[in-house]
Amino acid sequence: MLSISPLVEELVKALRVLPGMGPKSAQRCALYLLQQQREGGLRLAQVLERAMQRVAYCRRCRIFSDTDLCTICADTSRDSGQLCVVASPMDVLALEQSGGYQGLYFVLAGSMSPLAGRGPQEVGIPDFKTRIQDRSLQELVLATPSDLEGEATAFYLAEMAKQRGLKITRLARGIPVGGGLDHVDERTLAQALQHRRSWSESGD
Amino acid sequence: MLSISPLVEELVKALRVLPGMGPKSAQRCALYLLQQQREGGLRLAQVLERAMQRVAYCRRCRIFSDTDLCTICADTSRDSGQLCVVASPMDVLALEQSGGYQGLYFVLAGSMSPLAGRGPQEVGIPDFKTRIQDRSLQELVLATPSDLEGEATAFYLAEMAKQRGLKITRLARGIPVGGGLDHVDERTLAQALQHRRSWSESGD
């Protein structure tokens, strides 16, 4: 950045921490805030400071929360018999937005990856082990990513859940709703064929 | 946003103040900061707060600055005989990045627009009038936008500078360097034809 003032330069640099913020857009962003959004910028600064300092993890599902239990875990109307395991908080939001799930979650800190040094301990398996001891639990829904590491993690979790006698399910693989076959990759299409459902069954 | 915690929700809302930040990207951004950039997020919060509170305007050119004079105006190696008028701080940065200008600037608060309630007073003409009284000034470079309002503003400024006896120039219009003719709009092309330069002159 061409410097017009040390503090403006510092702001441009600090904005680069945001995802997808290159040098040019950080510059534009800084000037935009200074020019048109001083109050909004100040509010963002204050909320951001509080959030970075205070947001911890939900004691039960390990999603981000500034309260002991997150909003989802604290919601008694949800089905405590179902537990869905995901590998990132974003996945919880995606599932919530789908509106198709009323159970609870458990958020791993990523998939296990021995090469990257993420073993059972690092991704939070001990907490998961404690969590599935819950008496009310009946079904474990595996929703880890469908890559190699996610699949291996799912396998690992499934083994633990089997010992506990839980029903184990996983998200269906297949063709995205509204998608044409020519936009679907071969492996997805192969799975969609293999797990094809009878017409009468698919009408729900 | 589907709420997982009140503070995370507040952060997502506050992030929407940034340009181009929709609900989904604000969500992603908040989770990314919480997950991977707590320190960077905290630093951004602190710099942002200071910037929103302390960055004012350079006394001389009216660009954003947290010091009395901006870095450009305070640089004694620059040519104080040239003054370039722009309608936004972004334009100063663009001109600086071009590396083609060594004079000083004056930043208007936008072009004049009677319909939008931006008269001479609002865009900072009184300060401009004071600024061009500077004895060392010889040339005024007009670099307001090339739309109708920008042109009208340039005309207005040129009239004032004429009375002061300054040399008045404006940025050349023409075909962008490296651009093919088929990508240039008709009006630009018409101006490029009208103001064509002799071959011997254009070799600089």
Tab-separated table of C-alpha atoms in Angstrom:
chain	number	residue	atom	x	y	z
A	1	MET	CA	0.000	0.000	0.000
A	2	LEU	CA	1.137	3.461	-0.829
A	3	SER	CA	1.112	5.178	2.462
A	4	ILE	CA	-1.036	8.232	3.020
A	5	SER	CA	-0.871	7.909	6.814
A	6	PRO	CA	0.681	5.349	9.182
A	7	LEU	CA	-2.639	4.451	10.825
A	8	VAL	CA	-4.467	3.984	7.513
A	9	GLU	CA	-1.599	1.755	6.391
A	10	GLU	CA	-1.858	-0.257	9.602
A	11	LEU	CA	-5.603	-0.682	9.035
A	12	VAL	CA	-5.065	-1.937	5.485
A	13	LYS	CA	-2.536	-4.471	6.782
A	14	ALA	CA	-4.811	-5.627	9.604
A	15	LEU	CA	-7.751	-6.107	7.209
A	16	ARG	CA	-5.696	-8.648	5.243
A	17	VAL	CA	-6.464	-11.179	8.001
A	18	LEU	CA	-9.963	-11.566	6.537
A	19	PRO	CA	-10.394	-14.459	4.103
A	20	GLY	CA	-10.076	-13.466	0.441
A	21	MET	CA	-8.863	-9.961	1.262
A	22	GLY	CA	-6.030	-9.040	-1.115
A	23	PRO	CA	-3.993	-5.821	-0.943
A	24	LYS	CA	-6.265	-3.910	-3.327
A	25	SER	CA	-9.523	-4.907	-1.667
A	26	ALA	CA	-8.096	-4.183	1.789
A	27	GLN	CA	-7.253	-0.690	0.587
A	28	ARG	CA	-10.731	-0.184	-0.844
A	29	CYS	CA	-12.263	-1.589	2.314
A	30	ALA	CA	-10.278	0.716	4.623
A	31	LEU	CA	-11.158	3.823	2.623
A	32	TYR	CA	-14.798	2.779	2.397
A	33	LEU	CA	-15.048	2.412	6.178
A	34	LEU	CA	-13.276	5.736	6.784
A	35	GLN	CA	-15.417	7.511	4.227
A	36	GLN	CA	-18.857	6.054	4.761
A	37	GLN	CA	-19.043	3.704	7.716
A	38	ARG	CA	-17.244	5.117	10.727
A	39	GLU	CA	-19.972	4.025	13.104
A	40	GLY	CA	-20.364	0.586	11.566
A	41	GLY	CA	-16.607	0.181	11.581
A	42	LEU	CA	-16.418	1.137	15.239
A	43	ARG	CA	-19.198	-1.281	16.108
A	44	LEU	CA	-17.403	-4.044	14.200
A	45	ALA	CA	-14.178	-3.278	16.100
A	46	GLN	CA	-15.933	-3.583	19.428
A	47	VAL	CA	-17.898	-6.754	18.656
A	48	LEU	CA	-14.826	-8.332	17.062
A	49	GLU	CA	-12.705	-7.658	20.137
A	50	ARG	CA	-15.324	-9.154	22.447
A	51	ALA	CA	-15.855	-12.176	20.190
A	52	MET	CA	-12.140	-12.953	19.782
A	53	GLN	CA	-11.689	-12.784	23.547
A	54	ARG	CA	-14.843	-14.416	24.821
A	55	VAL	CA	-16.138	-16.951	22.326
A	56	ALA	CA	-15.121	-20.404	23.543
A	57	TYR	CA	-16.673	-23.798	22.865
A	58	CYS	CA	-19.987	-25.337	23.816
A	59	ARG	CA	-19.248	-27.784	26.613
A	60	ARG	CA	-21.385	-30.416	24.969
A	61	CYS	CA	-20.985	-30.213	21.177
A	62	ARG	CA	-17.757	-28.162	20.937
A	63	ILE	CA	-19.177	-25.624	18.522
A	64	PHE	CA	-18.262	-21.961	19.119
A	65	SER	CA	-20.257	-20.431	21.919
A	66	ASP	CA	-19.931	-17.635	24.430
A	67	THR	CA	-22.268	-19.440	26.797
A	68	ASP	CA	-21.672	-22.761	28.537
A	69	LEU	CA	-24.099	-24.528	26.194
A	70	CYS	CA	-24.667	-23.330	22.626
A	71	THR	CA	-28.134	-22.295	21.457
A	72	ILE	CA	-28.683	-25.682	19.822
A	73	CYS	CA	-27.641	-27.798	22.817
A	74	ALA	CA	-29.654	-25.588	25.143
A	75	ASP	CA	-32.790	-26.019	23.034
A	76	THR	CA	-34.832	-28.669	24.886
A	77	SER	CA	-37.220	-29.109	21.957
A	78	ARG	CA	-34.485	-30.840	19.953
A	79	ASP	CA	-34.217	-34.617	19.700
A	80	SER	CA	-31.517	-35.694	22.150
A	81	GLY	CA	-31.680	-39.229	20.732
A	82	GLN	CA	-29.821	-38.189	17.555
A	83	LEU	CA	-26.223	-37.029	17.379
A	84	CYS	CA	-24.704	-35.806	14.125
A	85	VAL	CA	-20.905	-35.649	13.897
A	86	VAL	CA	-19.342	-33.035	11.626
A	87	ALA	CA	-15.759	-31.891	11.128
A	88	SER	CA	-16.337	-28.123	11.109
A	89	PRO	CA	-18.712	-25.510	12.588
A	90	MET	CA	-19.640	-24.411	9.038
A	91	ASP	CA	-21.145	-27.862	8.499
A	92	VAL	CA	-23.471	-27.371	11.476
A	93	LEU	CA	-24.734	-24.154	9.936
A	94	ALA	CA	-25.218	-25.841	6.565
A	95	LEU	CA	-27.222	-28.686	8.135
A	96	GLU	CA	-29.267	-26.235	10.193
A	97	GLN	CA	-30.039	-24.214	7.092
A	98	SER	CA	-31.308	-27.366	5.374
A	99	GLY	CA	-34.018	-27.579	8.021
A	100	GLY	CA	-33.874	-31.356	7.810
A	101	TYR	CA	-32.316	-32.204	11.151
A	102	GLN	CA	-33.720	-31.776	14.648
A	103	GLY	CA	-31.145	-33.691	16.686
A	104	LEU	CA	-27.920	-32.534	18.342
A	105	TYR	CA	-24.363	-32.177	17.016
A	106	PHE	CA	-20.819	-33.003	17.860
A	107	VAL	CA	-18.152	-30.886	16.148
A	108	LEU	CA	-14.735	-32.429	15.607
A	109	ALA	CA	-11.728	-30.158	15.081
A	110	GLY	CA	-11.329	-31.461	11.521
A	111	SER	CA	-10.872	-34.984	10.241
A	112	MET	CA	-8.124	-37.153	11.692
A	113	SER	CA	-4.945	-37.004	9.621
A	114	PRO	CA	-1.863	-38.809	10.924
A	115	LEU	CA	0.305	-37.076	8.310
A	116	ALA	CA	-0.822	-33.629	9.474
A	117	GLY	CA	-0.382	-34.607	13.116
A	118	ARG	CA	-4.116	-34.650	13.860
A	119	GLY	CA	-4.739	-37.814	15.840
A	120	PRO	CA	-7.785	-38.824	17.900
A	121	GLN	CA	-6.702	-36.531	20.749
A	122	GLU	CA	-6.295	-33.470	18.503
A	123	VAL	CA	-9.675	-33.682	16.795
A	124	GLY	CA	-11.517	-34.327	20.059
A	125	ILE	CA	-12.252	-38.056	20.115
A	126	PRO	CA	-11.963	-38.302	23.945
A	127	ASP	CA	-14.813	-35.778	24.302
A	128	PHE	CA	-16.774	-37.691	21.666
A	129	LYS	CA	-16.305	-40.901	23.658
A	130	THR	CA	-17.711	-39.211	26.756
A	131	ARG	CA	-20.513	-37.655	24.743
A	132	ILE	CA	-21.795	-40.963	23.338
A	133	GLN	CA	-22.145	-42.397	26.837
A	134	ASP	CA	-25.280	-40.241	27.115
A	135	ARG	CA	-28.172	-42.578	27.997
A	136	SER	CA	-30.719	-40.839	25.785
A	137	LEU	CA	-28.626	-41.304	22.643
A	138	GLN	CA	-29.924	-43.764	20.050
A	139	GLU	CA	-28.562	-42.804	16.642
A	140	LEU	CA	-25.242	-41.500	15.413
A	141	VAL	CA	-25.402	-39.646	12.071
A	142	LEU	CA	-21.985	-39.523	10.401
A	143	ALA	CA	-21.495	-36.325	8.396
A	144	THR	CA	-17.719	-35.999	8.167
A	145	PRO	CA	-16.336	-34.889	4.771
A	146	SER	CA	-16.427	-37.434	1.955
A	147	ASP	CA	-12.687	-37.284	1.305
A	148	LEU	CA	-10.265	-40.000	2.387
A	149	GLU	CA	-9.534	-38.508	5.812
A	150	GLY	CA	-13.196	-37.809	6.501
A	151	GLU	CA	-14.122	-41.384	5.554
A	152	ALA	CA	-11.381	-42.813	7.780
A	153	THR	CA	-12.585	-40.639	10.647
A	154	ALA	CA	-16.175	-41.786	10.086
A	155	PHE	CA	-15.012	-45.403	10.162
A	156	TYR	CA	-13.209	-44.803	13.448
A	157	LEU	CA	-16.230	-43.134	15.016
A	158	ALA	CA	-18.545	-45.866	13.758
A	159	GLU	CA	-16.425	-48.526	15.462
A	160	MET	CA	-16.726	-46.688	18.781
A	161	ALA	CA	-20.451	-46.187	18.373
A	162	LYS	CA	-20.941	-49.867	17.564
A	163	GLN	CA	-19.437	-50.851	20.902
A	164	ARG	CA	-21.917	-48.528	22.552
A	165	GLY	CA	-24.749	-50.224	20.611
A	166	LEU	CA	-25.939	-47.127	18.739
A	167	LYS	CA	-27.755	-47.127	15.423
A	168	ILE	CA	-25.261	-45.708	12.926
A	169	THR	CA	-26.252	-43.834	9.767
A	170	ARG	CA	-24.515	-41.569	7.303
A	171	LEU	CA	-25.685	-38.847	4.941
A	172	ALA	CA	-26.847	-40.180	1.593
A	173	ARG	CA	-24.560	-39.719	-1.397
A	174	GLY	CA	-26.092	-38.994	-4.745
A	175	ILE	CA	-27.053	-36.434	-7.314
A	176	PRO	CA	-27.619	-32.891	-6.007
A	177	VAL	CA	-31.258	-31.794	-6.154
A	178	GLY	CA	-31.812	-29.741	-9.312
A	179	GLY	CA	-28.534	-30.880	-10.875
A	180	GLY	CA	-28.167	-32.378	-14.335
A	181	LEU	CA	-26.257	-35.627	-14.714
A	182	ASP	CA	-23.637	-33.982	-16.911
A	183	HIS	CA	-22.529	-31.777	-14.007
A	184	VAL	CA	-22.032	-34.647	-11.581
A	185	ASP	CA	-18.599	-36.275	-11.223
A	186	GLU	CA	-18.183	-39.965	-12.064
A	187	ARG	CA	-17.706	-41.224	-8.521
A	188	THR	CA	-20.857	-39.509	-7.287
A	189	LEU	CA	-22.775	-40.895	-10.250
A	190	ALA	CA	-21.416	-44.395	-9.579
A	191	GLN	CA	-22.576	-44.156	-5.960
A	192	ALA	CA	-25.953	-42.763	-7.001
A	193	LEU	CA	-26.417	-45.776	-9.275
A	194	GLN	CA	-25.224	-48.274	-6.705
A	195	HIS	CA	-27.518	-46.880	-4.000
A	196	ARG	CA	-30.491	-46.194	-6.275
A	197	ARG	CA	-33.809	-46.350	-4.484
A	198	SER	CA	-37.088	-47.931	-5.544
A	199	TRP	CA	-39.494	-45.433	-7.098
A	200	SER	CA	-42.178	-45.944	-4.471
A	201	GLU	CA	-39.648	-45.329	-1.682
A	202	SER	CA	-38.258	-42.093	-3.166
A	203	GLY	CA	-41.478	-40.106	-3.157
A	204	ASP	CA	-41.042	-38.559	0.313
B	1	MET	CA	-27.899	-16.401	10.437
B	2	LEU	CA	-28.818	-19.485	12.361
B	3	SER	CA	-27.759	-18.710	15.837
B	4	ILE	CA	-25.246	-20.876	17.631
B	5	SER	CA	-24.447	-18.168	20.183
B	6	PRO	CA	-25.594	-14.556	20.626
B	7	LEU	CA	-22.063	-13.135	20.376
B	8	VAL	CA	-21.194	-15.090	17.211
B	9	GLU	CA	-24.464	-13.857	15.708
B	10	GLU	CA	-23.589	-10.280	16.660
B	11	LEU	CA	-20.183	-10.679	14.996
B	12	VAL	CA	-21.743	-11.975	11.780
B	13	LYS	CA	-24.090	-8.975	11.722
B	14	ALA	CA	-21.282	-6.497	12.414
B	15	LEU	CA	-19.117	-7.953	9.623
B	16	ARG	CA	-21.839	-7.100	7.102
B	17	VAL	CA	-20.656	-3.482	7.254
B	18	LEU	CA	-17.710	-4.459	5.027
B	19	PRO	CA	-18.220	-3.890	1.294
B	20	GLY	CA	-19.382	-6.976	-0.604
B	21	MET	CA	-19.974	-8.976	2.567
B	22	GLY	CA	-23.235	-10.939	2.195
B	23	PRO	CA	-24.836	-13.075	4.931
B	24	LYS	CA	-23.066	-16.283	3.871
B	25	SER	CA	-19.619	-14.770	3.544
B	26	ALA	CA	-20.012	-12.941	6.877
B	27	GLN	CA	-20.781	-16.299	8.491
B	28	ARG	CA	-17.773	-17.933	6.896
B	29	CYS	CA	-15.615	-14.982	7.850
B	30	ALA	CA	-16.690	-15.053	11.518
B	31	LEU	CA	-16.080	-18.790	11.855
B	32	TYR	CA	-12.736	-18.500	10.084
B	33	LEU	CA	-11.547	-15.808	12.486
B	34	LEU	CA	-12.748	-17.762	15.525
B	35	GLN	CA	-11.183	-20.960	14.281
B	36	GLN	CA	-7.876	-19.847	12.818
B	37	GLN	CA	-7.182	-16.175	13.387
B	38	ARG	CA	-8.004	-15.141	16.925
B	39	GLU	CA	-4.869	-13.031	17.237
B	40	GLY	CA	-5.222	-11.464	13.809
B	41	GLY	CA	-8.883	-10.777	14.536
B	42	LEU	CA	-8.016	-9.113	17.816
B	43	ARG	CA	-5.343	-6.997	16.167
B	44	LEU	CA	-7.836	-5.972	13.475
B	45	ALA	CA	-10.360	-5.007	16.184
B	46	GLN	CA	-7.842	-2.789	17.919
B	47	VAL	CA	-6.469	-1.091	14.804
B	48	LEU	CA	-9.987	-0.629	13.438
B	49	GLU	CA	-11.162	1.066	16.615
B	50	ARG	CA	-8.199	3.438	16.634
B	51	ALA	CA	-8.568	4.204	12.924
B	52	MET	CA	-12.308	4.897	13.102
B	53	GLN	CA	-11.740	7.263	16.038
B	54	ARG	CA	-8.531	8.998	15.079
B	55	VAL	CA	-8.186	9.195	11.304
B	56	ALA	CA	-9.173	12.682	10.222
B	57	TYR	CA	-8.185	14.674	7.141
B	58	CYS	CA	-4.906	16.112	5.976
B	59	ARG	CA	-5.117	19.847	6.600
B	60	ARG	CA	-3.754	20.581	3.151
B	61	CYS	CA	-5.097	18.013	0.665
B	62	ARG	CA	-8.062	16.630	2.660
B	63	ILE	CA	-7.091	12.999	2.186
B	64	PHE	CA	-7.469	10.705	5.223
B	65	SER	CA	-4.666	11.142	7.699
B	66	ASP	CA	-4.036	10.675	11.395
B	67	THR	CA	-1.357	13.335	11.313
B	68	ASP	CA	-1.796	17.036	10.588
B	69	LEU	CA	-0.241	16.633	7.127
B	70	CYS	CA	-0.512	13.359	5.176
B	71	THR	CA	2.627	11.493	4.081
B	72	ILE	CA	2.378	12.965	0.587
B	73	CYS	CA	1.936	16.602	1.648
B	74	ALA	CA	4.714	16.222	4.226
B	75	ASP	CA	7.128	14.897	1.587
B	76	THR	CA	9.289	17.913	0.677
B	77	SER	CA	10.766	16.118	-2.337
B	78	ARG	CA	7.461	16.400	-4.194
B	79	ASP	CA	6.760	19.129	-6.721
B	80	SER	CA	4.705	21.776	-4.933
B	81	GLY	CA	4.128	23.545	-8.269
B	82	GLN	CA	1.609	20.900	-9.396
B	83	LEU	CA	-1.773	20.240	-7.819
B	84	CYS	CA	-3.953	17.357	-8.971
B	85	VAL	CA	-7.656	17.479	-8.042
B	86	VAL	CA	-9.492	14.177	-7.578
B	87	ALA	CA	-12.950	13.341	-6.249
B	88	SER	CA	-12.006	10.430	-3.985
B	89	PRO	CA	-9.085	9.158	-1.871
B	90	MET	CA	-9.024	5.942	-3.966
B	91	ASP	CA	-8.071	8.078	-6.968
B	92	VAL	CA	-5.006	9.392	-5.138
B	93	LEU	CA	-3.871	5.824	-4.496
B	94	ALA	CA	-4.465	4.894	-8.145
B	95	LEU	CA	-2.424	7.864	-9.372
B	96	GLU	CA	0.354	7.133	-6.860
B	97	GLN	CA	0.473	3.520	-7.997
B	98	SER	CA	0.905	4.683	-11.589
B	99	GLY	CA	4.169	6.279	-10.525
B	100	GLY	CA	3.628	9.042	-13.074
B	101	TYR	CA	2.939	11.989	-10.801
B	102	GLN	CA	5.248	13.778	-8.389
B	103	GLY	CA	3.111	16.783	-7.473
B	104	LEU	CA	0.575	17.284	-4.675
B	105	TYR	CA	-3.145	16.512	-4.462
B	106	PHE	CA	-6.430	18.025	-3.456
B	107	VAL	CA	-9.215	15.578	-2.628
B	108	LEU	CA	-12.797	16.750	-3.106
B	109	ALA	CA	-15.585	14.973	-1.237
B	110	GLY	CA	-17.050	13.684	-4.509
B	111	SER	CA	-18.191	15.577	-7.586
B	112	MET	CA	-20.657	18.422	-7.231
B	113	SER	CA	-24.232	17.273	-7.770
B	114	PRO	CA	-27.031	19.779	-7.192
B	115	LEU	CA	-29.643	16.998	-7.387
B	116	ALA	CA	-27.923	15.002	-4.622
B	117	GLY	CA	-27.494	18.154	-2.504
B	118	ARG	CA	-23.715	18.313	-3.004
B	119	GLY	CA	-22.911	21.934	-3.779
B	120	PRO	CA	-19.527	23.744	-3.746
B	121	GLN	CA	-19.604	23.943	0.047
B	122	GLU	CA	-20.254	20.210	0.522
B	123	VAL	CA	-17.475	18.958	-1.735
B	124	GLY	CA	-14.924	21.359	-0.284
B	125	ILE	CA	-14.581	24.150	-2.848
B	126	PRO	CA	-13.869	26.826	-0.171
B	127	ASP	CA	-10.788	24.862	0.958
B	128	PHE	CA	-9.774	24.422	-2.682
B	129	LYS	CA	-10.024	28.175	-3.200
B	130	THR	CA	-7.704	28.751	-0.255
B	131	ARG	CA	-5.361	26.012	-1.459
B	132	ILE	CA	-4.825	27.495	-4.919
B	133	GLN	CA	-3.719	30.805	-3.424
B	134	ASP	CA	-0.421	29.050	-2.648
B	135	ARG	CA	2.361	31.120	-4.296
B	136	SER	CA	4.385	28.088	-5.423
B	137	LEU	CA	1.501	26.632	-7.425
B	138	GLN	CA	1.826	26.722	-11.211
B	139	GLU	CA	-0.287	23.924	-12.690
B	140	LEU	CA	-3.672	22.462	-11.857
B	141	VAL	CA	-4.207	18.890	-13.118
B	142	LEU	CA	-7.906	18.057	-13.320
B	143	ALA	CA	-8.595	14.382	-12.578
B	144	THR	CA	-12.254	14.359	-11.542
B	145	PRO	CA	-14.359	11.461	-12.894
B	146	SER	CA	-15.245	11.535	-16.565
B	147	ASP	CA	-19.003	11.372	-15.956
B	148	LEU	CA	-21.319	14.375	-16.297
B	149	GLU	CA	-20.972	15.525	-12.694
B	150	GLY	CA	-17.221	15.073	-12.707
B	151	GLU	CA	-16.945	17.096	-15.920
B	152	ALA	CA	-19.128	19.883	-14.529
B	153	THR	CA	-17.003	19.962	-11.392
B	154	ALA	CA	-13.809	20.117	-13.477
B	155	PHE	CA	-15.267	23.029	-15.457
B	156	TYR	CA	-16.096	24.871	-12.224
B	157	LEU	CA	-12.599	24.316	-10.810
B	158	ALA	CA	-10.973	25.354	-14.093
B	159	GLU	CA	-12.832	28.667	-14.026
B	160	MET	CA	-11.501	29.385	-10.536
B	161	ALA	CA	-7.971	28.391	-11.484
B	162	LYS	CA	-8.078	30.616	-14.571
B	163	GLN	CA	-8.739	33.674	-12.400
B	164	ARG	CA	-5.701	32.711	-10.355
B	165	GLY	CA	-3.660	32.486	-13.588
B	166	LEU	CA	-2.691	28.819	-13.281
B	167	LYS	CA	-1.814	26.501	-16.138
B	168	ILE	CA	-4.720	24.057	-16.362
B	169	THR	CA	-4.399	20.507	-17.685
B	170	ARG	CA	-6.479	17.352	-17.537
B	171	LEU	CA	-5.707	13.646	-17.791
B	172	ALA	CA	-5.598	12.406	-21.381
B	173	ARG	CA	-8.560	10.350	-22.629
B	174	GLY	CA	-7.883	7.486	-24.950
B	175	ILE	CA	-7.375	3.810	-25.420
B	176	PRO	CA	-6.125	1.915	-22.346
B	177	VAL	CA	-2.563	0.640	-22.715
B	178	GLY	CA	-2.650	-2.991	-23.846
B	179	GLY	CA	-6.336	-2.821	-24.794
B	180	GLY	CA	-7.747	-3.896	-28.148
B	181	LEU	CA	-10.021	-1.471	-30.020
B	182	ASP	CA	-12.937	-3.892	-29.837
B	183	HIS	CA	-13.025	-3.580	-26.044
B	184	VAL	CA	-13.153	0.200	-25.993
B	185	ASP	CA	-16.506	2.003	-25.882
B	186	GLU	CA	-17.503	4.300	-28.750
B	187	ARG	CA	-17.141	7.578	-26.889
B	188	THR	CA	-13.627	6.766	-25.747
B	189	LEU	CA	-12.717	5.729	-29.261
B	190	ALA	CA	-14.182	8.945	-30.692
B	191	GLN	CA	-12.086	10.989	-28.247
B	192	ALA	CA	-8.988	8.921	-28.989
B	193	LEU	CA	-9.446	9.695	-32.692
B	194	GLN	CA	-10.143	13.361	-32.138
B	195	HIS	CA	-7.092	13.813	-29.913
B	196	ARG	CA	-4.764	11.570	-31.904
B	197	ARG	CA	-1.108	12.493	-31.625
B	198	SER	CA	1.550	12.660	-34.303
B	199	TRP	CA	3.687	9.549	-34.464
B	200	SER	CA	6.939	11.360	-33.633
B	201	GLU	CA	5.300	12.932	-30.576
B	202	SER	CA	3.902	9.685	-29.185
B	203	GLY	CA	7.189	7.842	-28.819
B	204	ASP	CA	7.875	9.008	-25.273
